[in-house]
CSV table of C-alpha atoms in Angstrom, one decimal:
chain,number,residue,atom,x,y,z
A,1,UNK,CA,114.0,-58.9,15.1
A,2,UNK,CA,116.9,-60.7,16.5
A,3,UNK,CA,114.6,-61.5,19.5
A,4,UNK,CA,111.9,-62.7,17.4
A,5,UNK,CA,114.4,-64.9,15.6
A,6,UNK,CA,115.5,-66.2,18.7
A,7,UNK,CA,111.9,-67.2,19.7
A,8,UNK,CA,111.5,-68.8,16.3
A,9,UNK,CA,114.6,-70.9,16.7
A,10,UNK,CA,113.6,-72.2,20.5
A,11,UNK,CA,110.0,-73.0,19.1
A,12,UNK,CA,110.9,-74.8,16.0
A,13,UNK,CA,113.6,-77.0,18.0
A,14,UNK,CA,111.4,-77.5,20.9
A,15,UNK,CA,108.9,-78.9,18.3
A,16,UNK,CA,111.6,-80.9,16.5
A,17,UNK,CA,112.8,-82.6,19.6
A,18,UNK,CA,109.2,-83.7,20.6
A,19,UNK,CA,108.2,-84.5,17.1
A,20,UNK,CA,107.1,-87.9,15.7
A,21,UNK,CA,110.3,-87.6,13.1
A,22,UNK,CA,112.9,-87.8,15.7
A,23,UNK,CA,111.4,-91.3,17.2
A,24,UNK,CA,111.2,-92.3,13.4
A,25,UNK,CA,114.9,-91.5,12.7
A,26,UNK,CA,116.0,-93.1,15.9
A,27,UNK,CA,114.4,-96.4,15.2
A,28,UNK,CA,115.7,-96.2,11.8
A,29,UNK,CA,119.4,-95.4,12.9
A,30,UNK,CA,119.3,-98.4,15.0
A,31,UNK,CA,118.3,-100.6,12.5
A,32,UNK,CA,121.0,-99.7,10.1
A,33,UNK,CA,118.8,-100.9,7.0
A,34,UNK,CA,117.2,-97.9,5.9
A,35,UNK,CA,118.2,-96.0,2.5
A,36,UNK,CA,118.2,-92.3,3.5
A,37,UNK,CA,116.2,-90.4,1.0
A,38,UNK,CA,115.8,-86.4,0.5
A,39,UNK,CA,112.2,-86.6,2.4
A,40,UNK,CA,114.0,-88.1,5.3
A,41,UNK,CA,117.0,-85.9,5.4
A,42,UNK,CA,114.8,-82.8,5.0
A,43,UNK,CA,113.8,-82.5,8.7
A,44,UNK,CA,117.2,-83.2,10.2
A,45,UNK,CA,118.8,-80.6,7.4
A,46,UNK,CA,116.1,-78.1,8.7
A,47,UNK,CA,117.1,-78.6,12.3
A,48,UNK,CA,120.9,-77.8,11.3
A,49,UNK,CA,119.7,-74.9,9.6
A,50,UNK,CA,117.9,-73.3,12.5
A,51,UNK,CA,120.5,-74.5,15.1
A,52,UNK,CA,123.1,-72.4,13.1
A,53,UNK,CA,121.5,-69.4,13.2
A,54,UNK,CA,122.7,-67.8,10.1
A,55,UNK,CA,121.9,-64.2,9.6
A,56,UNK,CA,120.4,-63.0,6.5
A,57,UNK,CA,119.8,-66.7,5.4
A,58,UNK,CA,117.6,-65.5,2.3
A,59,UNK,CA,120.2,-63.0,0.8
A,60,UNK,CA,123.1,-65.8,1.3
A,61,UNK,CA,120.8,-68.4,-0.7
A,62,UNK,CA,120.2,-65.3,-3.4
A,63,UNK,CA,123.8,-64.8,-3.4
A,64,UNK,CA,124.7,-68.6,-3.8
A,65,UNK,CA,122.0,-69.0,-6.6
A,66,UNK,CA,123.3,-65.9,-8.5
A,67,UNK,CA,127.0,-67.0,-8.7
A,68,UNK,CA,126.9,-70.7,-8.8
A,69,UNK,CA,124.5,-71.7,-11.5
A,70,UNK,CA,127.5,-72.8,-13.7
A,71,UNK,CA,128.6,-75.0,-11.2
A,72,UNK,CA,125.4,-76.6,-10.1
A,73,UNK,CA,124.0,-79.5,-12.2
A,74,UNK,CA,121.9,-82.4,-11.2
A,75,UNK,CA,124.5,-83.9,-8.8
A,76,UNK,CA,125.1,-83.9,-5.1
A,77,UNK,CA,125.8,-79.9,-4.8
A,78,UNK,CA,122.3,-79.3,-6.9
A,79,UNK,CA,120.3,-81.5,-4.3
A,80,UNK,CA,122.0,-79.9,-1.2
A,81,UNK,CA,121.3,-76.3,-2.4
A,82,UNK,CA,117.8,-77.6,-3.1
A,83,UNK,CA,117.4,-78.8,0.6
A,84,UNK,CA,118.8,-75.4,1.6
A,85,UNK,CA,116.3,-73.7,-0.1
A,86,UNK,CA,113.4,-75.7,1.0
A,87,UNK,CA,114.4,-75.5,4.8
A,88,UNK,CA,114.6,-71.8,4.3
A,89,UNK,CA,110.9,-71.6,3.1
A,90,UNK,CA,110.0,-74.2,5.9
A,91,UNK,CA,111.6,-71.6,8.3
A,92,UNK,CA,109.9,-68.8,6.7
A,93,UNK,CA,106.3,-70.6,6.6
A,94,UNK,CA,106.7,-71.3,10.4
A,95,UNK,CA,107.6,-68.1,11.1
A,96,UNK,CA,104.4,-66.4,9.5
A,97,UNK,CA,102.5,-69.5,11.1
A,98,UNK,CA,103.5,-67.8,14.8
Protein backbone atom coordinates (compact mmCIF):
# COMPACT_ATOMS: atom_id res chain seq x y z
CA UNK A 1 0.00 0.00 0.00
CA UNK A 2 2.83 2.41 0.82
CA UNK A 3 4.41 1.59 -2.53
CA UNK A 4 1.14 2.47 -4.31
CA UNK A 5 0.96 5.75 -2.38
CA UNK A 6 4.53 6.63 -3.37
CA UNK A 7 3.75 5.89 -7.04
CA UNK A 8 0.61 8.02 -6.79
CA UNK A 9 2.63 10.88 -5.30
CA UNK A 10 5.20 10.72 -8.09
CA UNK A 11 2.51 10.57 -10.77
CA UNK A 12 0.62 13.55 -9.35
CA UNK A 13 3.82 15.54 -8.84
CA UNK A 14 4.89 14.90 -12.43
CA UNK A 15 1.46 15.99 -13.69
CA UNK A 16 1.54 19.12 -11.57
CA UNK A 17 5.05 20.07 -12.66
CA UNK A 18 4.16 19.79 -16.33
CA UNK A 19 0.62 21.14 -15.97
CA UNK A 20 -0.82 24.33 -17.40
CA UNK A 21 -1.57 25.76 -13.97
CA UNK A 22 2.17 25.92 -13.15
CA UNK A 23 2.75 28.26 -16.08
CA UNK A 24 -0.28 30.33 -15.15
CA UNK A 25 0.84 30.65 -11.53
CA UNK A 26 4.34 31.69 -12.63
CA UNK A 27 2.93 34.35 -14.94
CA UNK A 28 0.62 35.73 -12.25
CA UNK A 29 3.34 35.73 -9.60
CA UNK A 30 5.64 37.75 -11.83
CA UNK A 31 2.97 40.35 -12.59
CA UNK A 32 2.27 40.99 -8.89
CA UNK A 33 -1.26 42.19 -9.73
CA UNK A 34 -3.29 39.06 -9.15
CA UNK A 35 -5.64 38.66 -6.18
CA UNK A 36 -5.48 35.03 -5.09
CA UNK A 37 -8.75 33.17 -4.73
CA UNK A 38 -9.43 29.70 -3.38
CA UNK A 39 -9.67 28.40 -6.96
CA UNK A 40 -6.14 29.64 -7.59
CA UNK A 41 -4.75 28.22 -4.37
CA UNK A 42 -6.31 24.74 -4.52
CA UNK A 43 -3.82 23.23 -7.02
CA UNK A 44 -0.87 24.59 -5.04
CA UNK A 45 -2.41 23.42 -1.77
CA UNK A 46 -2.98 19.95 -3.25
CA UNK A 47 0.64 19.87 -4.38
CA UNK A 48 1.80 20.64 -0.83
CA UNK A 49 -0.50 17.96 0.64
CA UNK A 50 0.83 15.36 -1.81
CA UNK A 51 4.44 16.32 -1.12
CA UNK A 52 3.92 16.18 2.65
CA UNK A 53 3.00 12.47 2.42
CA UNK A 54 0.76 12.54 5.50
CA UNK A 55 -0.06 9.01 6.56
CA UNK A 56 -3.73 8.32 7.24
CA UNK A 57 -4.76 11.73 5.94
CA UNK A 58 -8.45 10.76 5.84
CA UNK A 59 -8.36 9.74 9.49
CA UNK A 60 -6.58 12.96 10.44
CA UNK A 61 -9.23 14.99 8.63
CA UNK A 62 -12.03 13.14 10.44
CA UNK A 63 -10.29 13.72 13.77
CA UNK A 64 -9.94 17.44 13.10
CA UNK A 65 -13.55 17.62 11.93
CA UNK A 66 -14.92 15.83 14.99
CA UNK A 67 -13.00 17.85 17.56
CA UNK A 68 -12.88 21.33 16.06
CA UNK A 69 -16.45 22.09 15.03
CA UNK A 70 -16.82 24.60 17.85
CA UNK A 71 -13.69 26.48 16.79
CA UNK A 72 -14.40 26.67 13.07
CA UNK A 73 -16.70 29.30 11.75
CA UNK A 74 -16.71 31.10 8.46
CA UNK A 75 -13.20 32.47 8.73
CA UNK A 76 -9.75 31.68 7.47
CA UNK A 77 -9.35 28.45 9.47
CA UNK A 78 -12.59 27.08 8.05
CA UNK A 79 -11.43 27.90 4.52
CA UNK A 80 -8.09 26.16 5.08
CA UNK A 81 -9.80 23.07 6.47
CA UNK A 82 -12.17 22.98 3.51
CA UNK A 83 -9.18 23.22 1.16
CA UNK A 84 -7.54 20.32 2.99
CA UNK A 85 -10.70 18.23 2.58
CA UNK A 86 -10.93 19.19 -1.09
CA UNK A 87 -7.30 18.26 -1.66
CA UNK A 88 -7.90 14.90 -0.01
CA UNK A 89 -10.87 14.23 -2.32
CA UNK A 90 -8.80 15.20 -5.36
CA UNK A 91 -6.04 12.82 -4.27
CA UNK A 92 -8.52 9.98 -3.67
CA UNK A 93 -10.19 10.52 -7.05
CA UNK A 94 -6.80 10.58 -8.76
CA UNK A 95 -5.81 7.39 -6.97
CA UNK A 96 -8.98 5.63 -8.16
CA UNK A 97 -8.34 6.84 -11.70
CA UNK A 98 -4.88 5.25 -11.88
